[in-house]
Amino acid sequence: MELQLHTFGRISEITGQSILAVQACSDVSAVREWLEATYPLIRKVPYQVAVNRKIVKENVQLHPNDELAVLPPFAGG
Amino acid sequence: MEQDQYLRYDRQIRLPNFGEAAQIRLLNARVLVIGAGGLGCSALQYLAAAGVGSIGLVDYDVVTISNLHRQVLYTTSDLGKKKVYAAMQRLLAMNPDIQIIPFDTRFHPTNGCTLAARYDVLLDCTDDFETRYLIDDVASLLGLPVVYGALHQFEGHVAVFHDAAHGKTPISYRDIFPEIPENNVVASCSDNGVLGVLPGVIGVFQAAEAIKLITGVGETLSGKLWTIDVRTMLTATFDITPDPSNVNQGSSLQGLKSRINFKNVSCKDDATAALLVDVRESYESSERPLPNSIQIPLHRLHELVQRIPRDRSLLLYCNSGQRSKLAALILQQEFGFKRVQVLADSIDSIS
């Protein structure tokens, strides 16, 4: 199962792109592990994950066509 | 409403579901804008133009040349001036029908509750996490809605927090990001750069959300996080759900109170209370202005007298009482103000 992951702000800076293809992740925890293993700098950023445009705090099972987003906080004003 | 108000606000009064009732709600509303930088400059212009009756403005900074590409209330001749006073001048020129109350101070734990308690809506236009979390905590404690805006280079956020109207579950910033990020993890505009129009866009949407909160017209972003990337014009709206680990929920409120110094909290609004008029020079009063006060240095009294509302009773103060006595005489004899009093004690006794 390949899922699309949209990144924002500091996360996009670290990954170098704003859309990533994520392979073989059955739940949100697996996505977090894959992200942090592939881009270790992300571990320092307090990001949240949204599934189908809902910010989720618990570990949610993923399904084909789910839309993932990784949201870091913004400071600027 | 007065005749010139019907004319000034005609084009929004005409809107369906808006009308005179919504305009009167705006004219009676009190909004505190925290931060007079990029977001603040943008939001303030439309809040003032729309006729938000009383706008408090909190900022301690001065205008520098690198502000001007995005902080569009300021001109090159404002360089070195305090932002709150430069902004007040521009906004009152745009709309003398409203009251602008400048607070030349940082929003910090010792004054946050006191400043916020006198307002109906807070706008988070700050640029650092410490103040953003403080605003969130203060709003949680006082139950005040916050219109949040934030930027990162080409991207922006808008959300409405702590809106409990119509039985809504209030959502807070800590429901998205429970703990304050460590320093240097996510940089500010000054470190990271920002496209000048971005705070313009985000601040305007913050003003729109504030107007919707006040008037009840339309639907706000309450409990939602709206994002935009102006490089692609892609936008998205994310639902936020309450986070059980949020320190501001339920039994942890005591912990919150201990984090915020709120010995001076006054949650009671008293519209009839005297307006404090600080007649000291700005360099004397820059530390911590009192809430519900305006700064009119004695030597600029004639120039600034139109900023003093005629429908309020006034309580003038300085350090010793000498200058405030003189100012009171001028206001009564030259300008015909009726309800003017002088605070006999020194400023230290009330701050």
Tab-separated table of N, CA and C in Angstrom, chain B residues 63-79:
chain	number	residue	atom	x	y	z
B	63	VAL	N	9.894	50.340	15.284
B	63	VAL	CA	9.900	50.071	13.844
B	63	VAL	C	11.349	50.078	13.335
B	64	THR	N	11.740	49.003	12.646
B	64	THR	CA	13.058	48.958	12.013
B	64	THR	C	12.862	48.786	10.505
B	65	ILE	N	13.928	49.077	9.756
B	65	ILE	CA	13.748	49.117	8.293
B	65	ILE	C	13.402	47.752	7.712
B	66	SER	N	13.863	46.662	8.344
B	66	SER	CA	13.551	45.332	7.810
B	66	SER	C	12.100	44.924	8.095
B	67	ASN	N	11.371	45.725	8.880
B	67	ASN	CA	9.940	45.453	9.096
B	67	ASN	C	9.091	45.909	7.908
B	68	LEU	N	9.590	46.906	7.155
B	68	LEU	CA	8.684	47.667	6.288
B	68	LEU	C	8.168	46.893	5.071
B	69	HIS	N	8.841	45.817	4.674
B	69	HIS	CA	8.337	45.084	3.497
B	69	HIS	C	7.048	44.334	3.789
B	70	ARG	N	6.721	44.179	5.068
B	70	ARG	CA	5.490	43.450	5.402
B	70	ARG	C	4.625	44.151	6.453
B	71	GLN	N	5.188	45.052	7.226
B	71	GLN	CA	4.428	45.689	8.306
B	71	GLN	C	3.916	47.032	7.786
B	72	VAL	N	2.821	46.938	7.033
B	72	VAL	CA	2.427	48.018	6.127
B	72	VAL	C	1.722	49.192	6.801
B	73	LEU	N	1.550	49.131	8.124
B	73	LEU	CA	1.028	50.319	8.807
B	73	LEU	C	2.111	51.380	8.972
B	74	TYR	N	3.375	50.978	8.844
B	74	TYR	CA	4.471	51.890	9.163
B	74	TYR	C	5.114	52.439	7.891
B	75	THR	N	5.588	53.687	8.019
B	75	THR	CA	6.270	54.317	6.893
B	75	THR	C	7.736	54.507	7.258
B	76	THR	N	8.518	54.902	6.272
B	76	THR	CA	9.941	55.106	6.507
B	76	THR	C	10.159	56.176	7.582
B	77	SER	N	9.254	57.130	7.676
B	77	SER	CA	9.431	58.171	8.696
B	77	SER	C	9.103	57.667	10.101
B	78	ASP	N	8.568	56.443	10.221
B	78	ASP	CA	8.297	55.881	11.547
B	78	ASP	C	9.498	55.142	12.129
B	79	LEU	N	10.579	55.003	11.375
B	79	LEU	CA	11.730	54.221	11.854
B	79	LEU	C	12.153	54.717	13.235
